[in-house]
PDB file of C-alpha atoms in Angstrom:
ATOM      1  CA  SER A   1      -8.053  -6.811   2.229  1.00 80.00           C
ATOM      2  CA  GLU A   2      -9.730  -3.444   2.996  1.00 83.00           C
ATOM      3  CA  TYR A   3      -8.055   0.109   2.720  1.00 78.00           C
ATOM      4  CA  ASN A   4      -9.002   2.733   5.159  1.00 78.00           C
ATOM      5  CA  PRO A   5      -8.420   6.111   3.773  1.00 72.00           C
ATOM      6  CA  LEU A   6      -8.926   7.799   7.243  1.00 73.00           C
ATOM      7  CA  THR A   7      -5.987   5.788   8.886  1.00 78.00           C
ATOM      8  CA  ASN A   8      -4.098   5.222   5.643  1.00 76.00           C
ATOM      9  CA  THR A   9      -3.951   1.426   6.528  1.00 84.00           C
ATOM     10  CA  THR A  10      -4.821  -1.742   4.583  1.00 88.00           C
ATOM     11  CA  THR A  11      -6.379  -4.454   6.907  1.00 91.00           C
ATOM     12  CA  ILE A  12      -5.752  -8.124   5.877  1.00 93.00           C
ATOM     13  CA  GLU A  13      -7.500 -11.231   6.988  1.00 94.00           C
ATOM     14  CA  ALA A  14      -5.798 -14.504   5.425  1.00 92.00           C
ATOM     15  CA  LYS A  15      -4.792 -17.904   6.139  1.00 88.00           C
ATOM     16  CA  ILE A  16      -1.283 -19.116   6.044  1.00 83.00           C
ATOM     17  CA  TYR A  17      -1.234 -22.891   5.952  1.00 79.00           C
ATOM     18  CA  HIS A  18      -4.614 -23.091   7.674  1.00 81.00           C
ATOM     19  CA  GLN A  19      -3.679 -20.576  10.364  1.00 84.00           C
ATOM     20  CA  SER A  20      -5.978 -17.467  10.369  1.00 91.00           C
ATOM     21  CA  ILE A  21      -4.177 -14.373  10.489  1.00 92.00           C
ATOM     22  CA  ASN A  22      -5.057 -10.589  10.725  1.00 93.00           C
ATOM     23  CA  TYR A  23      -2.849  -7.598  10.327  1.00 94.00           C
ATOM     24  CA  SER A  24      -2.522  -4.167   9.020  1.00 94.00           C
ATOM     25  CA  LEU A  25      -0.272  -2.494   6.511  1.00 92.00           C
ATOM     26  CA  THR A  26       0.561   1.080   6.175  1.00 87.00           C
ATOM     27  CA  LEU A  27       0.969   0.599   2.474  1.00 82.00           C
ATOM     28  CA  SER A  28      -1.926   0.676  -0.023  1.00 79.00           C
ATOM     29  CA  GLY A  29      -2.389  -1.442  -3.075  1.00 80.00           C
ATOM     30  CA  LYS A  30      -2.796  -5.138  -3.917  1.00 84.00           C
ATOM     31  CA  HIS A  31       0.772  -5.705  -4.740  1.00 85.00           C
ATOM     32  CA  TYR A  32       1.783  -4.796  -1.226  1.00 87.00           C
ATOM     33  CA  VAL A  33      -0.793  -7.127   0.278  1.00 90.00           C
ATOM     34  CA  MET A  34       0.467  -9.980  -2.050  1.00 91.00           C
ATOM     35  CA  ASN A  35       4.009  -9.116  -1.211  1.00 90.00           C
ATOM     36  CA  SER A  36       3.344  -9.317   2.524  1.00 93.00           C
ATOM     37  CA  LEU A  37       1.464 -12.665   2.186  1.00 93.00           C
ATOM     38  CA  MET A  38       4.419 -14.235   0.389  1.00 93.00           C
ATOM     39  CA  VAL A  39       6.859 -12.901   3.141  1.00 93.00           C
ATOM     40  CA  LEU A  40       4.566 -14.327   5.843  1.00 93.00           C
ATOM     41  CA  ALA A  41       4.195 -17.738   4.077  1.00 91.00           C
ATOM     42  CA  ALA A  42       8.078 -18.009   3.398  1.00 93.00           C
ATOM     43  CA  THR A  43       8.482 -17.149   7.217  1.00 90.00           C
ATOM     44  CA  ASP A  44       6.323 -19.812   8.245  1.00 86.00           C
ATOM     45  CA  CYS A  45       7.979 -22.403   5.877  1.00 89.00           C
ATOM     46  CA  LEU A  46      11.288 -21.423   7.639  1.00 93.00           C
ATOM     47  CA  ASN A  47       9.777 -22.129  11.082  1.00 91.00           C
ATOM     48  CA  ILE A  48      10.269 -18.473  12.125  1.00 90.00           C
ATOM     49  CA  SER A  49       7.481 -17.166  14.503  1.00 90.00           C
ATOM     50  CA  LEU A  50       4.656 -15.868  12.232  1.00 90.00           C
ATOM     51  CA  ASN A  51       3.519 -13.404  14.965  1.00 91.00           C
ATOM     52  CA  LYS A  52       6.999 -11.815  15.204  1.00 93.00           C
ATOM     53  CA  ALA A  53       7.053 -11.652  11.322  1.00 93.00           C
ATOM     54  CA  ILE A  54       3.536 -10.057  11.378  1.00 94.00           C
ATOM     55  CA  LYS A  55       4.669  -7.268  13.849  1.00 94.00           C
ATOM     56  CA  GLU A  56       7.695  -6.581  11.469  1.00 93.00           C
ATOM     57  CA  VAL A  57       5.420  -6.464   8.364  1.00 93.00           C
ATOM     58  CA  GLU A  58       3.097  -4.088  10.205  1.00 94.00           C
ATOM     59  CA  ASN A  59       6.024  -1.759  10.832  1.00 92.00           C
ATOM     60  CA  LEU A  60       6.807  -1.329   7.051  1.00 88.00           C
ATOM     61  CA  HIS A  61       6.416   2.217   5.749  1.00 85.00           C
ATOM     62  CA  PRO A  62       6.680   3.258   2.133  1.00 79.00           C
ATOM     63  CA  ILE A  63       9.924   4.654   1.101  1.00 79.00           C
ATOM     64  CA  ALA A  64      10.557   7.766  -1.051  1.00 81.00           C
ATOM     65  CA  GLY A  65       9.021   7.347  -4.523  1.00 80.00           C
ATOM     66  CA  ARG A  66       7.279   4.154  -3.440  1.00 80.00           C
ATOM     67  CA  GLY A  67       3.714   5.149  -2.606  1.00 76.00           C
ATOM     68  CA  GLN A  68       4.448   7.815  -0.057  1.00 80.00           C
ATOM     69  CA  GLN A  69       1.387   9.822   0.595  1.00 78.00           C
ATOM     70  CA  HIS A  70       1.689  13.696   1.407  1.00 80.00           C
ATOM     71  CA  THR A  71      -1.067  15.960   2.432  1.00 80.00           C
ATOM     72  CA  LEU A  72      -0.383  19.320   0.772  1.00 85.00           C
ATOM     73  CA  SER A  73      -2.441  22.671   1.572  1.00 87.00           C
ATOM     74  CA  ILE A  74      -3.156  24.317  -1.615  1.00 87.00           C
ATOM     75  CA  ALA A  75      -5.481  27.041   0.079  1.00 86.00           C
ATOM     76  CA  PRO A  76      -6.562  28.087   3.439  1.00 88.00           C
ATOM     77  CA  ASP A  77      -9.399  25.383   3.440  1.00 83.00           C
ATOM     78  CA  LYS A  78      -8.338  23.047   0.727  1.00 82.00           C
ATOM     79  CA  THR A  79      -5.801  20.095   0.742  1.00 81.00           C
ATOM     80  CA  ILE A  80      -4.684  17.654  -1.763  1.00 81.00           C
ATOM     81  CA  THR A  81      -3.196  14.110  -1.253  1.00 78.00           C
ATOM     82  CA  LEU A  82      -0.220  13.561  -3.357  1.00 80.00           C
ATOM     83  CA  ILE A  83       0.898  10.027  -3.725  1.00 80.00           C
ATOM     84  CA  ASP A  84       4.731   9.879  -4.789  1.00 83.00           C
ATOM     85  CA  ASP A  85       5.106   6.552  -6.882  1.00 80.00           C
ATOM     86  CA  SER A  86       7.768   8.042  -9.082  1.00 79.00           C
ATOM     87  CA  TYR A  87      10.805   5.689  -8.232  1.00 79.00           C
ATOM     88  CA  ASN A  88      12.016   3.313 -10.997  1.00 67.00           C
ATOM     89  CA  ALA A  89       8.831   3.403 -13.294  1.00 67.00           C
ATOM     90  CA  HIS A  90       8.455   0.055 -15.069  1.00 77.00           C
ATOM     91  CA  ALA A  91       5.307  -1.150 -16.894  1.00 81.00           C
ATOM     92  CA  SER A  92       4.264  -3.486 -13.983  1.00 82.00           C
ATOM     93  CA  SER A  93       4.926  -0.907 -11.220  1.00 79.00           C
ATOM     94  CA  MET A  94       3.092   1.736 -13.290  1.00 82.00           C
ATOM     95  CA  GLN A  95       0.184  -0.602 -13.441  1.00 84.00           C
ATOM     96  CA  ALA A  96       0.269  -1.415  -9.730  1.00 80.00           C
ATOM     97  CA  GLY A  97       0.395   2.351  -9.029  1.00 80.00           C
ATOM     98  CA  LEU A  98      -2.618   3.185 -11.262  1.00 83.00           C
ATOM     99  CA  SER A  99      -4.561   0.228  -9.996  1.00 82.00           C
ATOM    100  CA  THR A 100      -3.992   1.492  -6.490  1.00 77.00           C
ATOM    101  CA  LEU A 101      -5.057   5.116  -7.393  1.00 80.00           C
ATOM    102  CA  ALA A 102      -8.329   3.656  -9.095  1.00 80.00           C
ATOM    103  CA  GLN A 103      -9.249   1.783  -5.857  1.00 77.00           C
ATOM    104  CA  LEU A 104      -8.684   4.608  -3.410  1.00 75.00           C
ATOM    105  CA  PRO A 105     -12.058   6.377  -2.537  1.00 73.00           C
ATOM    106  CA  PRO A 106     -12.620   9.976  -3.117  1.00 70.00           C
ATOM    107  CA  SER A 107     -11.660  12.091  -0.224  1.00 67.00           C
ATOM    108  CA  PHE A 108     -14.877  14.304  -0.514  1.00 65.00           C
ATOM    109  CA  PRO A 109     -17.889  14.760  -2.936  1.00 65.00           C
ATOM    110  CA  ASN A 110     -16.817  15.926  -6.416  1.00 71.00           C
ATOM    111  CA  SER A 111     -13.216  15.122  -5.858  1.00 76.00           C
ATOM    112  CA  ARG A 112     -11.094  13.830  -8.753  1.00 80.00           C
ATOM    113  CA  LYS A 113      -8.056  11.750  -9.147  1.00 81.00           C
ATOM    114  CA  ILE A 114      -5.147  12.950 -11.485  1.00 81.00           C
ATOM    115  CA  ALA A 115      -2.258  10.892 -12.468  1.00 82.00           C
ATOM    116  CA  ILE A 116       0.964  12.540 -13.787  1.00 82.00           C
ATOM    117  CA  LEU A 117       3.098  10.185 -15.817  1.00 81.00           C
ATOM    118  CA  GLY A 118       6.572  10.578 -17.103  1.00 79.00           C
ATOM    119  CA  ASP A 119       8.735   8.631 -19.569  1.00 79.00           C
ATOM    120  CA  MET A 120       9.626   5.060 -18.612  1.00 75.00           C
ATOM    121  CA  LYS A 121      13.236   4.798 -19.637  1.00 72.00           C
ATOM    122  CA  GLU A 122      13.785   1.159 -18.665  1.00 65.00           C
TER     123      GLU A 122
END
């Protein structure tokens, strides 16, 4: 899989039971790629159209608190990207969010990544 920060999409090339497939997600992170592959494999096992399932997977969008990206203007010529991954913090979801942040390329030279973490009450 390959993430494109300009389009905010992840392109996946895979094989489902020896059938080559290509599709894009509007979700970033290895965990979303793996989840989408499991859905497509299960769909194929149930003899449901893989092409139809791919179209549905490609239409998925992050819900509030689950990796939504927002571009915020902080000055006339400066913006930041805020990734809201705050819903239901759990150790594994926190690790997935931090891994996704680490894999995102910098938006411009000398940019930085900042993670703001809260208590995990689960």
